[in-house]
Amino acid sequence: MRTLTLLILVLALLAFLFAAGAARADNCSIDLKVGDSMKFDQRTVSVSSTCKSITIHLAHQGQMPAQSMGHNVVITSTDAFQSVANDGLKAGLSGNYVPPNDKRVIASTKIIGGGEKTTSSFAGSLLKPGAAYTFFCSAPGHSSVMRGQLLVE
Ligand code: ZN
């Protein structure tokens, strides 16, 4: 009888550890670093399909101001990326180079300059597992090189 109780306790502990491990594996944040060049520190980022909310963390570790070397993060489906990048230019720096109230924009941060950080959160339900998403910087001339792939796993 005592052996059985012990066995149940061990199994419960294993189940708990497994659940805790699975929960920890959920990746619900996108962390990107930029500097005084048109480059993100990563070409591919991934998030879990189970996230309720996903948060973008962008850090500009350079020196240059937003007017000359500002960066942001915009997420769209890969199909929509080019047209959103084009349309965003009209919004100007004050509009963070993102077309306002545009359904193609899944998420975006403001444009930041050297030494600044910003975050932006969006609903995980906006991303479908297996679909193709692109993250990019929509500052003028940046998106052609400053972009990467967002994977939903
Ligand atoms: Zn940029």
Short mmCIF file of C-alpha atoms and ligand atoms in Angstrom, two decimals:
data_model
loop_
_atom_site.label_atom_id
_atom_site.label_comp_id
_atom_site.label_asym_id
_atom_site.label_seq_id
_atom_site.Cartn_x
_atom_site.Cartn_y
_atom_site.Cartn_z
CA MET A 1 0.00 0.00 0.00
CA ARG A 2 2.77 2.39 0.94
CA THR A 3 4.61 1.57 -2.31
CA LEU A 4 1.51 2.44 -4.31
CA THR A 5 1.13 5.81 -2.55
CA LEU A 6 4.77 6.55 -3.22
CA LEU A 7 4.35 5.57 -6.88
CA ILE A 8 1.35 7.89 -7.23
CA LEU A 9 3.31 10.72 -5.64
CA VAL A 10 6.22 10.17 -8.01
CA LEU A 11 3.90 10.09 -11.02
CA ALA A 12 2.17 13.27 -9.86
CA LEU A 13 5.54 14.94 -9.44
CA LEU A 14 6.63 13.86 -12.92
CA ALA A 15 3.35 15.14 -14.41
CA PHE A 16 3.86 18.45 -12.64
CA LEU A 17 7.44 18.78 -13.86
CA PHE A 18 6.38 17.91 -17.40
CA ALA A 19 3.59 20.52 -17.32
CA ALA A 20 5.95 23.13 -15.89
CA GLY A 21 8.51 22.32 -18.56
CA ALA A 22 5.90 22.59 -21.32
CA ALA A 23 4.70 25.92 -19.95
CA ARG A 24 8.22 27.25 -19.86
CA ALA A 25 8.74 26.23 -23.49
CA ASP A 26 5.99 28.61 -24.57
CA ASN A 27 7.71 31.48 -26.28
CA CYS A 28 5.46 34.52 -26.30
CA SER A 29 7.99 37.27 -26.80
CA ILE A 30 9.94 38.56 -29.77
CA ASP A 31 13.20 40.16 -28.69
CA LEU A 32 15.08 42.16 -31.30
CA LYS A 33 18.11 44.41 -31.06
CA VAL A 34 19.14 47.08 -33.56
CA GLY A 35 21.88 49.67 -33.85
CA ASP A 36 23.19 52.34 -36.20
CA SER A 37 22.92 50.12 -39.28
CA MET A 38 20.00 48.66 -41.18
CA LYS A 39 20.10 45.31 -39.47
CA PHE A 40 18.17 43.28 -36.91
CA ASP A 41 20.24 40.99 -34.70
CA GLN A 42 18.16 38.01 -35.90
CA ARG A 43 16.93 36.86 -39.29
CA THR A 44 14.37 34.44 -37.88
CA VAL A 45 12.27 34.65 -34.74
CA SER A 46 9.67 32.20 -33.50
CA VAL A 47 6.70 32.22 -31.16
CA SER A 48 4.42 29.49 -29.85
CA SER A 49 1.00 28.99 -31.40
CA THR A 50 -0.48 28.73 -27.90
CA CYS A 51 0.34 32.29 -26.81
CA LYS A 52 -2.62 34.39 -25.65
CA SER A 53 -0.58 37.53 -26.03
CA ILE A 54 2.75 38.11 -27.75
CA THR A 55 5.04 40.99 -26.87
CA ILE A 56 7.63 42.55 -29.15
CA HIS A 57 10.67 43.99 -27.32
CA LEU A 58 12.82 46.25 -29.46
CA ALA A 59 16.07 47.78 -28.20
CA HIS A 60 18.08 50.33 -30.20
CA GLN A 61 21.65 50.05 -28.97
CA GLY A 62 23.09 52.62 -31.34
CA GLN A 63 23.70 56.36 -31.00
CA MET A 64 21.88 57.88 -33.96
CA PRO A 65 18.52 59.65 -33.54
CA ALA A 66 15.18 58.37 -34.86
CA GLN A 67 15.24 60.98 -37.66
CA SER A 68 18.32 59.50 -39.31
CA MET A 69 18.53 55.89 -38.09
CA GLY A 70 15.22 55.15 -36.40
CA HIS A 71 13.90 51.60 -36.41
CA ASN A 72 10.66 49.83 -35.62
CA VAL A 73 9.20 46.36 -35.94
CA VAL A 74 6.16 45.70 -38.11
CA ILE A 75 4.62 42.25 -38.55
CA THR A 76 2.48 41.31 -41.53
CA SER A 77 1.80 38.20 -43.56
CA THR A 78 4.71 37.72 -45.95
CA ASP A 79 2.31 38.33 -48.87
CA ALA A 80 1.36 41.78 -47.54
CA PHE A 81 4.82 42.89 -46.43
CA GLN A 82 5.84 44.83 -49.55
CA SER A 83 2.58 46.74 -49.97
CA VAL A 84 2.43 47.63 -46.27
CA ALA A 85 6.05 48.83 -46.40
CA ASN A 86 5.18 51.06 -49.38
CA ASP A 87 1.98 52.43 -47.83
CA GLY A 88 3.71 53.05 -44.49
CA LEU A 89 6.02 55.66 -46.02
CA LYS A 90 3.07 58.05 -46.37
CA ALA A 91 2.50 57.96 -42.60
CA GLY A 92 5.85 59.67 -42.04
CA LEU A 93 8.00 59.53 -38.92
CA SER A 94 5.19 60.96 -36.78
CA GLY A 95 3.02 58.03 -37.88
CA ASN A 96 5.89 55.58 -37.33
CA TYR A 97 5.83 54.74 -41.05
CA VAL A 98 2.88 52.42 -40.47
CA PRO A 99 -0.41 52.84 -42.37
CA PRO A 100 -3.03 53.77 -39.74
CA ASN A 101 -5.88 51.36 -38.92
CA ASP A 102 -4.64 48.88 -41.47
CA LYS A 103 -5.87 45.30 -41.05
CA ARG A 104 -2.80 43.97 -42.85
CA VAL A 105 -0.66 45.18 -39.94
CA ILE A 106 -0.69 42.42 -37.33
CA ALA A 107 1.56 44.33 -34.94
CA SER A 108 3.89 47.31 -34.93
CA THR A 109 6.06 49.29 -32.55
CA LYS A 110 6.87 52.97 -32.68
CA ILE A 111 10.08 54.14 -34.34
CA ILE A 112 12.90 54.56 -31.83
CA GLY A 113 16.38 56.06 -31.96
CA GLY A 114 19.67 55.20 -30.29
CA GLY A 115 19.47 54.31 -26.61
CA GLU A 116 15.72 53.80 -26.68
CA LYS A 117 13.58 50.73 -26.08
CA THR A 118 9.98 50.01 -26.91
CA THR A 119 7.47 47.19 -26.56
CA SER A 120 4.19 46.33 -28.22
CA SER A 121 1.79 43.48 -27.52
CA PHE A 122 -0.76 41.79 -29.74
CA ALA A 123 -3.16 38.84 -29.54
CA GLY A 124 -1.60 35.48 -30.34
CA SER A 125 -4.81 34.50 -32.15
CA LEU A 126 -3.79 36.87 -34.97
CA LEU A 127 -1.11 34.34 -36.00
CA LYS A 128 -1.91 30.98 -37.57
CA PRO A 129 0.51 28.08 -37.20
CA GLY A 130 2.39 27.33 -40.38
CA ALA A 131 1.47 30.60 -42.15
CA ALA A 132 4.26 32.82 -43.49
CA TYR A 133 4.91 36.06 -41.61
CA THR A 134 7.53 38.74 -42.10
CA PHE A 135 8.84 41.19 -39.52
CA PHE A 136 10.49 44.30 -40.86
CA CYS A 137 11.51 47.87 -40.16
CA SER A 138 9.32 50.31 -42.08
CA ALA A 139 11.68 53.33 -41.94
CA PRO A 140 12.30 54.63 -45.49
CA GLY A 141 14.70 52.38 -47.40
CA HIS A 142 15.11 49.91 -44.54
CA SER A 143 12.61 47.16 -45.33
CA SER A 144 14.45 45.90 -48.41
CA VAL A 145 17.27 44.63 -46.19
CA MET A 146 15.94 45.00 -42.66
CA ARG A 147 13.54 42.12 -42.38
CA GLY A 148 13.19 38.52 -41.31
CA GLN A 149 10.88 35.61 -40.90
CA LEU A 150 8.46 35.04 -38.03
CA LEU A 151 7.69 31.37 -37.42
CA VAL A 152 4.65 30.18 -35.47
CA GLU A 153 5.40 26.82 -33.89
ZN ZN B 1 15.32 50.38 -39.61
#
